[in-house]
PDB file of C-alpha atoms in Angstrom:
ATOM      1  CA  UNK A  28      75.946 117.730 125.777  1.00 53.00           C
ATOM      2  CA  UNK A  29      74.028 114.852 124.343  1.00 56.00           C
ATOM      3  CA  UNK A  30      71.010 113.120 125.797  1.00 66.00           C
ATOM      4  CA  UNK A  31      71.707 110.049 127.906  1.00 72.00           C
ATOM      5  CA  UNK A  32      74.419 111.194 130.311  1.00 82.00           C
ATOM      6  CA  UNK A  33      75.195 109.075 133.387  1.00 87.00           C
ATOM      7  CA  UNK A  34      73.674 109.584 136.824  1.00 86.00           C
ATOM      8  CA  UNK A  35      77.090 110.688 138.075  1.00 89.00           C
ATOM      9  CA  UNK A  36      77.182 113.392 135.409  1.00 89.00           C
ATOM     10  CA  UNK A  37      73.748 114.690 136.440  1.00 89.00           C
ATOM     11  CA  UNK A  38      74.661 114.555 140.134  1.00 90.00           C
ATOM     12  CA  UNK A  39      77.678 116.755 139.368  1.00 91.00           C
ATOM     13  CA  UNK A  40      75.744 119.213 137.188  1.00 90.00           C
ATOM     14  CA  UNK A  41      72.875 119.492 139.644  1.00 90.00           C
ATOM     15  CA  UNK A  42      75.194 119.986 142.625  1.00 91.00           C
ATOM     16  CA  UNK A  43      75.696 123.609 141.571  1.00 90.00           C
ATOM     17  CA  UNK A  44      73.650 126.248 143.366  1.00 88.00           C
ATOM     18  CA  UNK A  45      72.503 127.954 140.173  1.00 88.00           C
ATOM     19  CA  UNK A  46      72.219 126.442 136.708  1.00 86.00           C
ATOM     20  CA  UNK A  47      71.021 127.890 133.423  1.00 88.00           C
ATOM     21  CA  UNK A  48      70.501 125.689 130.390  1.00 88.00           C
ATOM     22  CA  UNK A  49      70.261 127.505 127.067  1.00 88.00           C
ATOM     23  CA  UNK A  50      69.819 126.550 123.428  1.00 89.00           C
ATOM     24  CA  UNK A  51      68.693 123.039 124.300  1.00 89.00           C
ATOM     25  CA  UNK A  52      66.943 120.583 122.047  1.00 89.00           C
ATOM     26  CA  UNK A  53      63.452 119.391 122.975  1.00 90.00           C
ATOM     27  CA  UNK A  54      64.916 116.014 123.982  1.00 91.00           C
ATOM     28  CA  UNK A  55      67.470 117.706 126.226  1.00 92.00           C
ATOM     29  CA  UNK A  56      64.743 119.848 127.811  1.00 92.00           C
ATOM     30  CA  UNK A  57      62.762 116.766 128.780  1.00 95.00           C
ATOM     31  CA  UNK A  58      65.833 115.005 130.171  1.00 93.00           C
ATOM     32  CA  UNK A  59      66.843 118.086 132.183  1.00 93.00           C
ATOM     33  CA  UNK A  60      63.341 118.394 133.645  1.00 95.00           C
ATOM     34  CA  UNK A  61      63.229 114.739 134.695  1.00 95.00           C
ATOM     35  CA  UNK A  62      66.673 114.796 136.332  1.00 93.00           C
ATOM     36  CA  UNK A  63      65.965 118.038 138.197  1.00 93.00           C
ATOM     37  CA  UNK A  64      62.678 116.638 139.478  1.00 96.00           C
ATOM     38  CA  UNK A  65      64.432 113.464 140.639  1.00 93.00           C
ATOM     39  CA  UNK A  66      66.655 115.745 142.706  1.00 91.00           C
ATOM     40  CA  UNK A  67      63.573 117.288 144.308  1.00 93.00           C
ATOM     41  CA  UNK A  68      63.641 120.521 142.338  1.00 92.00           C
ATOM     42  CA  UNK A  69      60.634 122.511 141.147  1.00 95.00           C
ATOM     43  CA  UNK A  70      61.153 123.034 137.430  1.00 95.00           C
ATOM     44  CA  UNK A  71      59.865 125.709 135.058  1.00 94.00           C
ATOM     45  CA  UNK A  72      60.321 125.320 131.305  1.00 93.00           C
ATOM     46  CA  UNK A  73      59.649 127.683 128.424  1.00 91.00           C
ATOM     47  CA  UNK A  74      58.850 126.522 124.937  1.00 91.00           C
ATOM     48  CA  UNK A  75      57.001 127.437 121.790  1.00 90.00           C
ATOM     49  CA  UNK A  76      57.172 124.470 119.459  1.00 91.00           C
ATOM     50  CA  UNK A  77      55.340 121.198 119.044  1.00 93.00           C
ATOM     51  CA  UNK A  78      58.508 119.350 120.094  1.00 94.00           C
ATOM     52  CA  UNK A  79      58.638 121.297 123.385  1.00 94.00           C
ATOM     53  CA  UNK A  80      55.275 119.886 124.515  1.00 96.00           C
ATOM     54  CA  UNK A  81      56.657 116.837 126.408  1.00 97.00           C
ATOM     55  CA  UNK A  82      58.971 119.014 128.533  1.00 97.00           C
ATOM     56  CA  UNK A  83      56.243 121.623 129.072  1.00 97.00           C
ATOM     57  CA  UNK A  84      53.876 118.889 130.221  1.00 97.00           C
ATOM     58  CA  UNK A  85      56.475 117.208 132.487  1.00 98.00           C
ATOM     59  CA  UNK A  86      57.629 120.454 134.131  1.00 98.00           C
ATOM     60  CA  UNK A  87      56.053 121.687 137.333  1.00 98.00           C
ATOM     61  CA  UNK A  88      55.447 124.961 135.504  1.00 98.00           C
ATOM     62  CA  UNK A  89      55.264 124.892 131.715  1.00 97.00           C
ATOM     63  CA  UNK A  90      55.383 128.325 130.098  1.00 95.00           C
ATOM     64  CA  UNK A  91      54.394 128.658 126.445  1.00 94.00           C
ATOM     65  CA  UNK A  92      55.014 131.646 124.205  1.00 89.00           C
ATOM     66  CA  UNK A  93      51.470 132.529 123.190  1.00 79.00           C
ATOM     67  CA  UNK A  94      51.834 134.837 120.217  1.00 81.00           C
ATOM     68  CA  UNK A  95      54.562 132.906 118.435  1.00 84.00           C
ATOM     69  CA  UNK A  96      54.040 129.416 119.849  1.00 84.00           C
ATOM     70  CA  UNK A  97      52.192 126.437 118.506  1.00 91.00           C
ATOM     71  CA  UNK A  98      48.751 125.357 119.654  1.00 92.00           C
ATOM     72  CA  UNK A  99      50.316 122.135 120.920  1.00 95.00           C
ATOM     73  CA  UNK A 100      52.780 123.958 123.187  1.00 94.00           C
ATOM     74  CA  UNK A 101      50.048 126.278 124.484  1.00 93.00           C
ATOM     75  CA  UNK A 102      47.823 123.302 125.324  1.00 94.00           C
ATOM     76  CA  UNK A 103      50.672 121.495 127.118  1.00 96.00           C
ATOM     77  CA  UNK A 104      51.648 124.510 129.236  1.00 96.00           C
ATOM     78  CA  UNK A 105      50.347 125.719 132.604  1.00 96.00           C
ATOM     79  CA  UNK A 106      50.994 129.365 131.698  1.00 95.00           C
ATOM     80  CA  UNK A 107      50.715 131.050 128.308  1.00 94.00           C
ATOM     81  CA  UNK A 108      52.418 134.400 127.782  1.00 92.00           C
ATOM     82  CA  UNK A 109      50.022 136.454 125.701  1.00 88.00           C
ATOM     83  CA  UNK A 110      52.459 139.192 124.731  1.00 82.00           C
ATOM     84  CA  UNK A 111      56.052 139.287 123.613  1.00 70.00           C
ATOM     85  CA  UNK A 112      56.545 142.904 124.741  1.00 71.00           C
ATOM     86  CA  UNK A 113      59.329 142.455 127.237  1.00 65.00           C
TER      87      UNK A 113
END
């Protein structure tokens, strides 16, 4: 979906017990984080690019991919994964 959905849309989406967002743009990540936080949720976000930094910074827990990520995303995150061996 595109950025800028209505409050009613977000209320419906966030009414589900479990939600996974995948393949989102950096703008969508930030919007998802903000709406989840408005609903009282604790939010964790992963990212590795410069454009992910706003969502990483806004999230309660920002997780950057250390070995492949940008310096900007690592600096914006609370946690940096130092290995990709999973």
